[in-house]
């Protein structure tokens, strides 16, 4: 199994509070991704990174920001959480973009009340 | 843009039944194709892949063949078990996508009953 951990695994927070989710990898892969998974929507890409300090937006990036200061860590921040951001968040890594498969972390279940 | 269409579930089968989950795609160039599986409460795991036309990916009794003429990558298994109950995702990665990652289908939930 690819060495990917996510923290926290579960979190309940209140509307309007900031929240940061962490993804940590031990594979030294260049690419890292944040997805959210919701019933009826499948997986949707939030942001991704193709190197340290290199990030780009995905299809549902509004309300989210990311940072990557080290190869092994990719942080997802909800600046002011809303109930619509209640979801399961997955981090993924890949050794390269294009034709290469991704490996997924175990997920973080976030509930915004 | 690139897209993946999967058959909608849920699919319910009896143990030892034959499984087919349909997947078709739209993409420019020659994409790589993947099947991922997600067991309850877990992240997605790569099940199998194929990188060029007529390639057959296989793993754990599951198979899928990359059919360029029909733009399809259907997942099959000859005899399902209760432990195969999960959500299955078809995905593609295009060589023209640059940094753009995988494009996923919406997933198909499979329930196998004893």
Coordinates of N, CA and C in Angstrom, one line a residue:
Chain A
X1 N 0.8 -1.2 0.0 CA 0.0 0.0 0.0 C 0.9 1.2 0.0
X2 N 0.4 2.2 -0.8 CA 1.2 3.5 -0.8 C 1.1 4.1 0.6
X3 N 2.2 4.8 1.0 CA 2.2 5.4 2.3 C 1.6 6.8 2.3
X4 N 0.3 6.8 2.5 CA -0.5 8.0 2.5 C -1.3 8.1 3.8
X5 N -1.2 9.1 4.6 CA -2.0 9.3 5.7 C -2.8 10.6 5.7
X6 N -3.9 10.6 6.3 CA -4.7 11.9 6.3 C -5.1 12.1 7.8
X7 N -5.1 13.4 8.1 CA -5.5 13.8 9.5 C -6.2 15.1 9.5
X8 N -7.2 15.2 10.4 CA -7.8 14.1 11.2 C -8.6 13.1 10.3
X9 N -9.0 12.0 10.8 CA -9.8 11.1 10.1 C -11.3 11.5 10.2
X10 N -11.7 12.1 11.3 CA -13.0 12.6 11.5 C -13.0 13.9 12.2
X11 N -13.9 14.8 11.7 CA -13.9 16.1 12.4 C -15.3 16.7 12.3
X12 N -15.8 17.3 13.4 CA -17.0 18.0 13.4 C -16.7 19.4 13.8
X13 N -17.2 20.4 13.0 CA -16.9 21.8 13.2 C -18.1 22.6 13.0
X14 N -18.1 23.8 13.4 CA -19.2 24.7 13.3 C -19.1 25.6 12.1
X15 N -20.2 26.0 11.5 CA -20.2 26.9 10.4 C -19.4 28.2 10.7
X16 N -18.6 28.6 9.8 CA -17.8 29.9 9.9 C -16.4 29.7 10.5
X17 N -16.1 28.5 11.0 CA -14.8 28.2 11.6 C -13.8 27.8 10.5
X18 N -12.5 28.1 10.6 CA -11.5 27.6 9.7 C -11.2 26.1 10.0
X19 N -10.9 25.4 9.0 CA -10.5 24.0 9.1 C -9.4 23.7 8.2
X20 N -8.4 22.9 8.7 CA -7.3 22.5 7.9 C -7.2 21.0 7.9
X21 N -7.1 20.4 6.8 CA -6.9 18.9 6.6 C -5.5 18.7 6.1
X22 N -4.9 17.6 6.6 CA -3.5 17.4 6.2 C -3.4 16.0 5.5
X23 N -2.6 16.0 4.4 CA -2.3 14.8 3.7 C -0.7 14.7 3.8
X24 N -0.3 13.5 4.2 CA 1.1 13.2 4.3 C 1.5 12.0 3.5
X25 N 2.6 12.0 2.7 CA 3.0 10.9 2.0 C 4.4 10.5 2.2
X26 N 4.8 9.3 2.1 CA 6.2 8.8 2.3 C 6.7 8.3 1.0
X27 N 6.1 8.5 -0.1 CA 6.5 7.9 -1.4 C 7.3 8.9 -2.2
X28 N 7.5 10.1 -1.8 CA 8.2 11.1 -2.5 C 7.6 11.4 -3.9
X29 N 6.3 11.2 -4.0 CA 5.6 11.5 -5.3 C 5.5 12.9 -5.5
X30 N 5.6 13.3 -6.8 CA 5.6 14.7 -7.1 C 4.1 15.3 -7.1
X31 N 3.1 14.5 -7.5 CA 1.8 15.1 -7.6 C 0.9 14.7 -6.4
X32 N 0.2 15.6 -5.9 CA -0.8 15.4 -4.9 C -2.1 16.1 -5.2
X33 N -3.2 15.4 -4.7 CA -4.5 15.9 -5.1 C -5.5 15.9 -3.9
X34 N -6.4 16.7 -3.9 CA -7.5 16.7 -3.0 C -8.8 16.6 -3.7
X35 N -9.6 15.6 -3.3 CA -11.0 15.3 -3.8 C -12.0 15.4 -2.7
X36 N -13.2 15.7 -3.1 CA -14.3 15.4 -2.2 C -15.3 14.4 -2.8
X37 N -15.9 13.6 -1.9 CA -16.8 12.6 -2.4 C -18.2 12.8 -1.7
X38 N -19.2 12.9 -2.6 CA -20.5 13.2 -2.1 C -21.5 12.3 -2.9
X39 N -22.5 11.8 -2.2 CA -23.5 10.9 -2.9 C -24.1 11.6 -4.1
X40 N -24.1 10.8 -5.2 CA -24.6 11.3 -6.5 C -23.7 12.2 -7.3
X41 N -22.5 12.5 -6.7 CA -21.5 13.3 -7.5 C -20.2 12.5 -7.7
X42 N -20.1 11.4 -7.1 CA -18.8 10.7 -7.3 C -17.7 11.5 -6.7
X43 N -16.5 11.4 -7.3 CA -15.3 12.1 -6.8 C -15.2 13.4 -7.6
X44 N -14.9 14.5 -6.9 CA -14.7 15.8 -7.6 C -13.4 16.4 -7.1
X45 N -12.6 16.9 -8.1 CA -11.3 17.4 -7.8 C -11.4 18.8 -7.2
X46 N -10.7 19.1 -6.1 CA -10.8 20.4 -5.5 C -9.5 21.2 -5.9
X47 N -8.4 20.7 -5.6 CA -7.1 21.3 -6.0 C -6.1 20.2 -6.2
X48 N -5.0 20.5 -6.9 CA -3.9 19.6 -7.0 C -2.6 20.3 -7.0
X49 N -1.5 19.6 -6.8 CA -0.2 20.2 -6.7 C 0.7 19.3 -7.6
X50 N 1.6 20.0 -8.4 CA 2.5 19.3 -9.2 C 4.0 19.6 -8.8
X51 N 4.1 20.0 -7.6 CA 5.4 20.2 -7.1 C 5.3 21.2 -5.9
X52 N 6.4 21.3 -5.1 CA 6.4 22.2 -4.0 C 6.1 23.6 -4.4
X53 N 5.1 24.2 -3.8 CA 4.6 25.5 -4.1 C 3.9 25.7 -5.4
X54 N 3.7 24.6 -6.1 CA 3.0 24.6 -7.4 C 1.7 23.9 -7.2
X55 N 0.6 24.8 -7.3 CA -0.7 24.2 -7.2 C -1.7 24.8 -8.2
X56 N -2.8 24.1 -8.4 CA -3.8 24.6 -9.4 C -5.1 24.2 -8.9
X57 N -6.2 24.8 -9.5 CA -7.5 24.6 -9.1 C -8.1 23.4 -9.8
X58 N -9.1 22.7 -9.2 CA -9.9 21.7 -9.8 C -11.3 22.3 -10.1
X59 N -12.2 21.4 -10.2 CA -13.5 21.8 -10.7 C -14.4 22.4 -9.5
X60 N -14.0 22.1 -8.3 CA -14.9 22.7 -7.2 C -14.0 23.4 -6.1
X61 N -13.2 24.3 -6.6 CA -12.2 24.9 -5.7 C -12.7 26.1 -4.9
X62 N -13.9 26.6 -5.2 CA -14.4 27.8 -4.4 C -14.6 27.4 -2.9
X63 N -14.0 28.3 -2.1 CA -14.2 28.1 -0.6 C -13.0 27.3 0.0
X64 N -12.1 26.8 -0.9 CA -10.9 26.0 -0.5 C -9.6 26.7 -0.9
X65 N -8.6 26.5 -0.1 CA -7.3 26.9 -0.5 C -6.3 25.7 -0.1
X66 N -5.1 25.7 -0.7 CA -4.2 24.6 -0.4 C -2.8 25.2 -0.3
X67 N -1.9 24.4 0.3 CA -0.5 24.8 0.4 C 0.3 23.6 0.4
X68 N 1.5 23.7 -0.2 CA 2.5 22.6 -0.2 C 3.9 23.2 -0.1
X69 N 4.4 23.2 1.1 CA 5.7 23.7 1.4 C 6.8 22.6 1.4
X70 N 6.3 21.4 1.5 CA 7.3 20.3 1.4 C 6.7 19.2 0.5
X71 N 7.5 18.4 -0.1 CA 7.1 17.3 -1.0 C 6.1 16.4 -0.3
X72 N 6.3 16.1 1.0 CA 5.4 15.1 1.6 C 4.1 15.6 2.2
X73 N 3.9 16.9 2.3 CA 2.7 17.4 2.9 C 1.9 18.3 2.0
X74 N 0.6 18.1 2.0 CA -0.4 18.9 1.1 C -1.5 19.2 2.0
X75 N -1.7 20.5 2.3 CA -2.8 20.9 3.2 C -3.9 21.5 2.5
X76 N -5.1 21.2 3.0 CA -6.4 21.7 2.4 C -7.0 22.6 3.5
X77 N -7.3 23.8 3.2 CA -7.9 24.7 4.2 C -9.3 25.2 3.7
X78 N -10.2 25.1 4.6 CA -11.5 25.7 4.4 C -11.5 27.0 5.3
X79 N -11.5 28.1 4.6 CA -11.3 29.4 5.3 C -12.4 29.7 6.3
X80 N -13.6 29.4 5.9 CA -14.8 29.6 6.7 C -15.8 28.5 6.3
X81 N -15.8 27.5 7.1 CA -16.6 26.3 6.7 C -18.1 26.5 6.6
X82 N -18.7 25.9 5.6 CA -20.1 26.0 5.4 C -20.7 24.6 5.4
X83 N -22.0 24.5 5.6 CA -22.7 23.1 5.7 C -22.5 22.4 4.3
X84 N -22.4 23.2 3.2 CA -22.2 22.5 1.9 C -20.9 21.8 1.8
X85 N -20.0 22.1 2.7 CA -18.7 21.5 2.7 C -18.6 20.2 3.5
X86 N -19.7 19.8 4.1 CA -19.8 18.5 4.7 C -19.6 17.5 3.7
X87 N -18.6 16.6 3.9 CA -18.2 15.7 2.8 C -17.2 14.7 3.4
X88 N -16.8 13.8 2.5 CA -15.6 13.0 2.8 C -14.5 13.4 1.8
X89 N -13.4 13.8 2.4 CA -12.3 14.3 1.6 C -11.2 13.3 1.5
X90 N -10.7 13.1 0.2 CA -9.7 12.2 -0.1 C -8.5 12.9 -0.6
X91 N -7.3 12.5 -0.2 CA -6.0 12.9 -0.8 C -5.6 11.8 -1.7
X92 N -4.9 12.1 -2.8 CA -4.3 11.1 -3.6 C -2.9 11.6 -4.1
X93 N -2.1 10.6 -4.5 CA -0.7 11.0 -4.9 C -0.5 10.2 -6.3
X94 N 0.5 10.8 -7.0 CA 0.9 10.1 -8.3 C 2.3 10.5 -8.5
X95 N 3.0 9.5 -9.1 CA 4.4 9.8 -9.4 C 4.6 10.8 -10.6
X96 N 3.6 10.9 -11.4 CA 3.6 11.8 -12.5 C 2.1 12.0 -13.0
X97 N 1.9 13.1 -13.7 CA 0.6 13.3 -14.2 C 0.3 12.4 -15.4
X98 N -0.6 12.9 -16.3 CA -0.8 12.2 -17.5 C -1.3 10.8 -17.4
X99 N -0.5 9.8 -17.8 CA -1.0 8.4 -17.9 C -0.9 7.6 -16.6
X100 N -0.4 8.2 -15.5 CA -0.1 7.4 -14.3 C -1.2 7.4 -13.4
X101 N -1.4 6.2 -12.7 CA -2.4 6.0 -11.8 C -2.2 6.8 -10.5
X102 N -3.3 7.0 -9.7 CA -3.2 7.7 -8.5 C -3.4 6.7 -7.3
X103 N -2.9 7.0 -6.2 CA -3.1 6.2 -5.0 C -3.7 7.1 -3.9
X104 N -4.7 6.5 -3.3 CA -5.6 7.3 -2.4 C -5.3 7.0 -0.9
X105 N -5.5 8.1 -0.1 CA -5.5 8.0 1.3 C -6.8 7.4 1.8
X106 N -6.9 7.3 3.2 CA -8.1 6.7 3.8 C -9.3 7.6 3.9
X107 N -9.1 8.9 3.7 CA -10.2 9.8 3.8 C -10.4 10.5 5.1
X108 N -11.0 11.7 5.1 CA -11.4 12.4 6.3 C -12.8 12.8 6.1
X109 N -13.6 12.4 7.1 CA -15.0 12.7 7.2 C -15.2 14.0 7.9
X110 N -15.7 15.0 7.2 CA -15.9 16.3 7.8 C -17.4 16.7 7.9
X111 N -17.8 17.0 9.1 CA -19.2 17.5 9.2 C -19.2 18.9 9.7
X112 N -19.9 19.7 9.0 CA -20.0 21.2 9.4 C -21.5 21.4 9.9
X113 N -21.6 21.8 11.1 CA -22.9 21.9 11.7 C -23.4 23.4 11.7
Chain B
X1 N -14.7 18.1 -23.3 CA -13.6 17.6 -22.6 C -13.7 16.1 -22.4
X2 N -12.7 15.5 -21.7 CA -12.7 14.0 -21.5 C -13.8 13.7 -20.5
X3 N -14.4 12.5 -20.6 CA -15.5 12.1 -19.7 C -15.6 10.6 -19.7
X4 N -16.1 10.1 -18.6 CA -16.4 8.7 -18.4 C -17.8 8.5 -18.0
X5 N -18.5 7.5 -18.6 CA -19.9 7.2 -18.2 C -19.9 5.7 -17.8
X6 N -20.5 5.5 -16.6 CA -20.6 4.2 -16.0 C -22.1 3.9 -15.9
X7 N -22.4 2.6 -15.9 CA -23.8 2.2 -15.7 C -24.2 2.6 -14.3
X8 N -25.4 3.0 -14.1 CA -25.8 3.4 -12.8 C -26.2 2.2 -12.0
X9 N -25.9 2.3 -10.7 CA -26.3 1.2 -9.8 C -27.6 1.5 -9.0
X10 N -27.8 0.9 -7.9 CA -26.9 -0.2 -7.5 C -27.2 -1.5 -8.3
X11 N -26.1 -2.4 -8.3 CA -26.2 -3.7 -8.9 C -26.3 -4.7 -7.8
X12 N -27.3 -5.6 -7.8 CA -27.4 -6.6 -6.7 C -27.3 -7.9 -7.4
X13 N -26.4 -8.8 -7.0 CA -26.2 -10.1 -7.5 C -26.1 -11.1 -6.4
X14 N -26.4 -12.3 -6.8 CA -26.2 -13.5 -5.9 C -24.8 -14.0 -6.0
X15 N -24.3 -14.5 -4.9 CA -23.0 -15.1 -4.9 C -22.8 -16.1 -6.1
X16 N -21.6 -16.0 -6.7 CA -21.2 -16.9 -7.9 C -21.9 -16.4 -9.2
X17 N -22.6 -15.3 -9.2 CA -23.1 -14.8 -10.4 C -22.0 -14.1 -11.2
X18 N -22.3 -13.9 -12.5 CA -21.4 -13.2 -13.4 C -21.7 -11.7 -13.3
X19 N -20.6 -10.9 -13.3 CA -20.7 -9.5 -13.2 C -20.2 -8.8 -14.4
X20 N -20.9 -7.8 -14.9 CA -20.4 -6.9 -15.8 C -20.9 -5.5 -15.4
X21 N -19.9 -4.6 -15.4 CA -20.2 -3.2 -15.1 C -19.7 -2.4 -16.3
X22 N -20.6 -1.7 -17.0 CA -20.2 -1.0 -18.2 C -19.6 0.3 -18.0
X23 N -18.6 0.6 -18.8 CA -17.9 1.9 -18.8 C -17.5 2.3 -20.2
X24 N -17.9 3.5 -20.6 CA -17.5 4.1 -21.9 C -16.9 5.4 -21.6
X25 N -16.1 5.8 -22.6 CA -15.3 7.0 -22.4 C -15.3 7.9 -23.6
X26 N -15.0 9.2 -23.4 CA -14.8 10.1 -24.5 C -13.5 10.8 -24.1
X27 N -12.5 10.8 -25.1 CA -11.2 11.4 -24.8 C -10.5 11.6 -26.1
X28 N -9.6 12.6 -26.1 CA -8.8 12.9 -27.3 C -7.5 12.0 -27.1
X29 N -7.0 11.6 -28.2 CA -5.7 10.8 -28.1 C -6.0 9.4 -27.6
X30 N -5.0 8.9 -26.9 CA -5.0 7.5 -26.5 C -4.9 7.5 -24.9
X31 N -6.0 7.5 -24.2 CA -5.9 7.6 -22.8 C -5.5 6.2 -22.2
X32 N -5.1 6.3 -20.9 CA -5.0 5.1 -20.1 C -6.3 4.9 -19.4
X33 N -6.7 3.7 -19.1 CA -8.0 3.4 -18.4 C -7.8 2.6 -17.2
X34 N -8.6 2.9 -16.2 CA -8.4 2.3 -14.8 C -9.8 1.9 -14.3
X35 N -9.7 0.9 -13.4 CA -10.9 0.6 -12.5 C -10.3 0.7 -11.1
X36 N -11.1 1.4 -10.3 CA -10.8 1.5 -8.9 C -12.0 0.9 -8.1
X37 N -11.7 0.4 -6.9 CA -12.7 -0.2 -6.0 C -12.6 0.5 -4.7
X38 N -13.8 0.8 -4.1 CA -13.9 1.4 -2.8 C -14.7 0.6 -1.9
X39 N -14.1 0.0 -0.9 CA -14.8 -0.8 0.1 C -15.4 0.1 1.2
X40 N -16.4 -0.2 1.9 CA -17.1 0.7 2.8 C -16.1 1.3 3.8
X41 N -16.2 2.6 4.0 CA -15.3 3.3 5.0 C -13.9 3.4 4.6
X42 N -13.5 3.1 3.3 CA -12.1 3.1 2.9 C -11.9 4.1 1.7
X43 N -10.7 4.3 1.4 CA -10.3 5.1 0.2 C -10.4 4.2 -1.0
X44 N -10.1 4.8 -2.2 CA -10.2 4.1 -3.4 C -8.9 3.3 -3.6
X45 N -9.0 2.1 -4.1 CA -7.8 1.2 -4.4 C -7.8 0.9 -5.9
X46 N -6.6 1.0 -6.5 CA -6.5 0.6 -7.9 C -6.8 -0.9 -8.1
X47 N -7.7 -1.2 -8.9 CA -8.0 -2.6 -9.1 C -7.3 -3.2 -10.4
X48 N -7.4 -2.4 -11.5 CA -6.7 -2.8 -12.7 C -6.5 -1.7 -13.6
X49 N -5.7 -1.8 -14.6 CA -5.5 -0.7 -15.6 C -5.1 -1.3 -17.0
X50 N -5.3 -0.5 -18.0 CA -4.8 -0.8 -19.3 C -4.4 0.5 -20.0
X51 N -3.2 0.4 -20.7 CA -2.6 1.6 -21.2 C -2.7 1.8 -22.7
X52 N -3.1 0.7 -23.4 CA -3.3 0.9 -24.9 C -4.4 -0.1 -25.4
X53 N -4.8 0.2 -26.6 CA -5.9 -0.5 -27.2 C -5.6 -2.1 -27.2
X54 N -6.7 -2.8 -26.9 CA -6.7 -4.3 -26.8 C -5.9 -4.8 -25.6
X55 N -5.4 -4.0 -24.8 CA -4.8 -4.5 -23.5 C -5.9 -5.0 -22.6
X56 N -5.6 -6.0 -21.9 CA -6.5 -6.6 -20.9 C -5.9 -6.4 -19.5
X57 N -6.6 -5.7 -18.6 CA -6.1 -5.6 -17.3 C -6.8 -6.6 -16.4
X58 N -6.1 -7.2 -15.5 CA -6.8 -8.2 -14.6 C -6.2 -8.2 -13.2
X59 N -7.0 -8.5 -12.2 CA -6.6 -8.6 -10.8 C -7.7 -9.2 -10.0
X60 N -7.4 -10.0 -9.1 CA -8.4 -10.6 -8.2 C -9.6 -11.2 -8.9
X61 N -9.4 -11.8 -10.1 CA -10.5 -12.4 -10.8 C -11.3 -11.4 -11.7
X62 N -11.0 -10.1 -11.5 CA -11.6 -9.1 -12.4 C -10.8 -8.9 -13.6
X63 N -11.5 -8.6 -14.7 CA -10.9 -8.3 -16.0 C -11.6 -7.1 -16.7
X64 N -10.8 -6.4 -17.5 CA -11.4 -5.4 -18.4 C -10.5 -5.2 -19.6
X65 N -11.1 -5.1 -20.8 CA -10.3 -5.0 -22.0 C -10.6 -3.6 -22.6
X66 N -9.5 -3.0 -23.0 CA -9.5 -1.6 -23.6 C -9.9 -1.8 -25.0
X67 N -11.1 -1.3 -25.3 CA -11.7 -1.4 -26.7 C -11.8 0.0 -27.3
X68 N -10.8 0.3 -28.2 CA -10.8 1.6 -28.7 C -12.0 1.8 -29.7
X69 N -12.3 0.7 -30.5 CA -13.4 0.9 -31.5 C -14.7 1.2 -30.9
X70 N -15.0 0.7 -29.7 CA -16.2 1.0 -29.0 C -16.0 2.0 -27.8
X71 N -14.9 2.5 -27.7 CA -14.5 3.4 -26.5 C -15.1 2.9 -25.2
X72 N -14.7 1.6 -24.9 CA -15.3 1.0 -23.7 C -14.2 0.3 -22.9
X73 N -14.5 0.1 -21.7 CA -13.6 -0.6 -20.7 C -14.5 -1.3 -19.7
X74 N -15.2 -2.3 -20.1 CA -16.2 -2.9 -19.2 C -15.5 -3.8 -18.2
X75 N -16.0 -3.8 -17.0 CA -15.4 -4.6 -15.9 C -16.2 -5.9 -15.8
X76 N -15.5 -7.1 -15.7 CA -16.2 -8.4 -15.6 C -15.5 -9.2 -14.6
X77 N -16.4 -10.1 -14.0 CA -15.9 -11.1 -13.1 C -16.8 -12.3 -13.3
X78 N -16.2 -13.5 -13.3 CA -17.0 -14.7 -13.6 C -17.8 -15.2 -12.5
X79 N -17.4 -15.0 -11.3 CA -18.1 -15.5 -10.1 C -17.9 -14.6 -8.9
X80 N -18.9 -13.8 -8.6 CA -18.7 -12.8 -7.5 C -18.9 -13.4 -6.2
X81 N -18.2 -12.8 -5.2 CA -18.3 -13.2 -3.8 C -18.9 -12.0 -3.0
X82 N -19.4 -12.4 -1.8 CA -19.9 -11.3 -0.9 C -18.9 -10.3 -0.6
X83 N -17.6 -10.7 -0.6 CA -16.5 -9.7 -0.3 C -16.3 -8.8 -1.4
X84 N -16.9 -9.0 -2.6 CA -16.7 -8.0 -3.7 C -17.7 -6.9 -3.6
X85 N -18.5 -6.9 -2.6 CA -19.5 -5.8 -2.4 C -18.7 -4.5 -2.2
X86 N -18.9 -3.5 -3.0 CA -18.1 -2.3 -3.0 C -18.7 -1.3 -4.0
X87 N -18.0 -0.1 -4.1 CA -18.3 0.8 -5.2 C -17.2 0.7 -6.2
X88 N -17.5 0.7 -7.4 CA -16.5 0.5 -8.5 C -16.5 1.8 -9.4
X89 N -15.3 2.3 -9.6 CA -15.1 3.6 -10.4 C -14.3 3.3 -11.6
X90 N -14.8 3.7 -12.7 CA -14.0 3.7 -14.0 C -13.3 5.1 -14.1
X91 N -12.1 5.1 -14.6 CA -11.4 6.4 -14.7 C -10.5 6.4 -16.0
X92 N -10.2 7.6 -16.5 CA -9.2 7.7 -17.6 C -8.2 8.7 -17.3
X93 N -7.1 8.6 -17.9 CA -6.0 9.6 -17.9 C -5.5 9.8 -19.3
X94 N -5.6 11.1 -19.7 CA -5.3 11.4 -21.1 C -3.8 11.9 -21.3
X95 N -3.2 11.5 -22.3 CA -1.8 11.9 -22.5 C -1.8 13.4 -22.9
X96 N -2.9 14.0 -23.3 CA -2.9 15.4 -23.7 C -3.4 16.3 -22.5
X97 N -3.5 15.7 -21.3 CA -4.1 16.4 -20.2 C -3.0 17.2 -19.4
X98 N -1.8 17.0 -19.7 CA -0.7 17.7 -19.0 C -0.8 17.3 -17.5
X99 N -1.0 18.4 -16.7 CA -1.1 18.1 -15.2 C -2.4 17.6 -14.8
X100 N -3.4 17.7 -15.7 CA -4.8 17.3 -15.3 C -4.8 15.8 -14.8
X101 N -5.4 15.6 -13.7 CA -5.4 14.2 -13.2 C -6.5 13.4 -13.8
X102 N -6.8 12.3 -13.1 CA -7.8 11.3 -13.6 C -9.2 11.9 -13.7
X103 N -9.9 11.4 -14.7 CA -11.3 11.8 -14.9 C -12.1 10.5 -14.4
X104 N -13.0 10.7 -13.5 CA -13.7 9.5 -12.9 C -15.1 9.5 -13.4
X105 N -15.7 8.3 -13.5 CA -17.1 8.1 -13.6 C -17.7 8.3 -12.2
X106 N -19.0 8.2 -12.1 CA -19.7 8.5 -10.8 C -19.8 7.3 -9.9
X107 N -19.3 6.1 -10.4 CA -19.3 5.0 -9.5 C -20.5 4.1 -9.7
X108 N -20.3 2.8 -9.5 CA -21.4 1.8 -9.5 C -21.3 1.0 -8.2
X109 N -22.4 1.0 -7.4 CA -22.4 0.2 -6.2 C -22.8 -1.2 -6.5
X110 N -22.0 -2.1 -6.0 CA -22.3 -3.6 -6.2 C -22.6 -4.2 -4.8
X111 N -23.7 -4.9 -4.7 CA -24.0 -5.6 -3.5 C -24.2 -7.1 -3.9
X112 N -23.4 -8.0 -3.2 CA -23.5 -9.4 -3.5 C -24.1 -10.1 -2.3
X113 N -25.2 -10.8 -2.5 CA -25.9 -11.5 -1.4 C -25.6 -13.0 -1.4
X114 N -25.5 -13.5 -0.2 CA -25.2 -15.0 -0.1 C -26.4 -15.8 -0.5

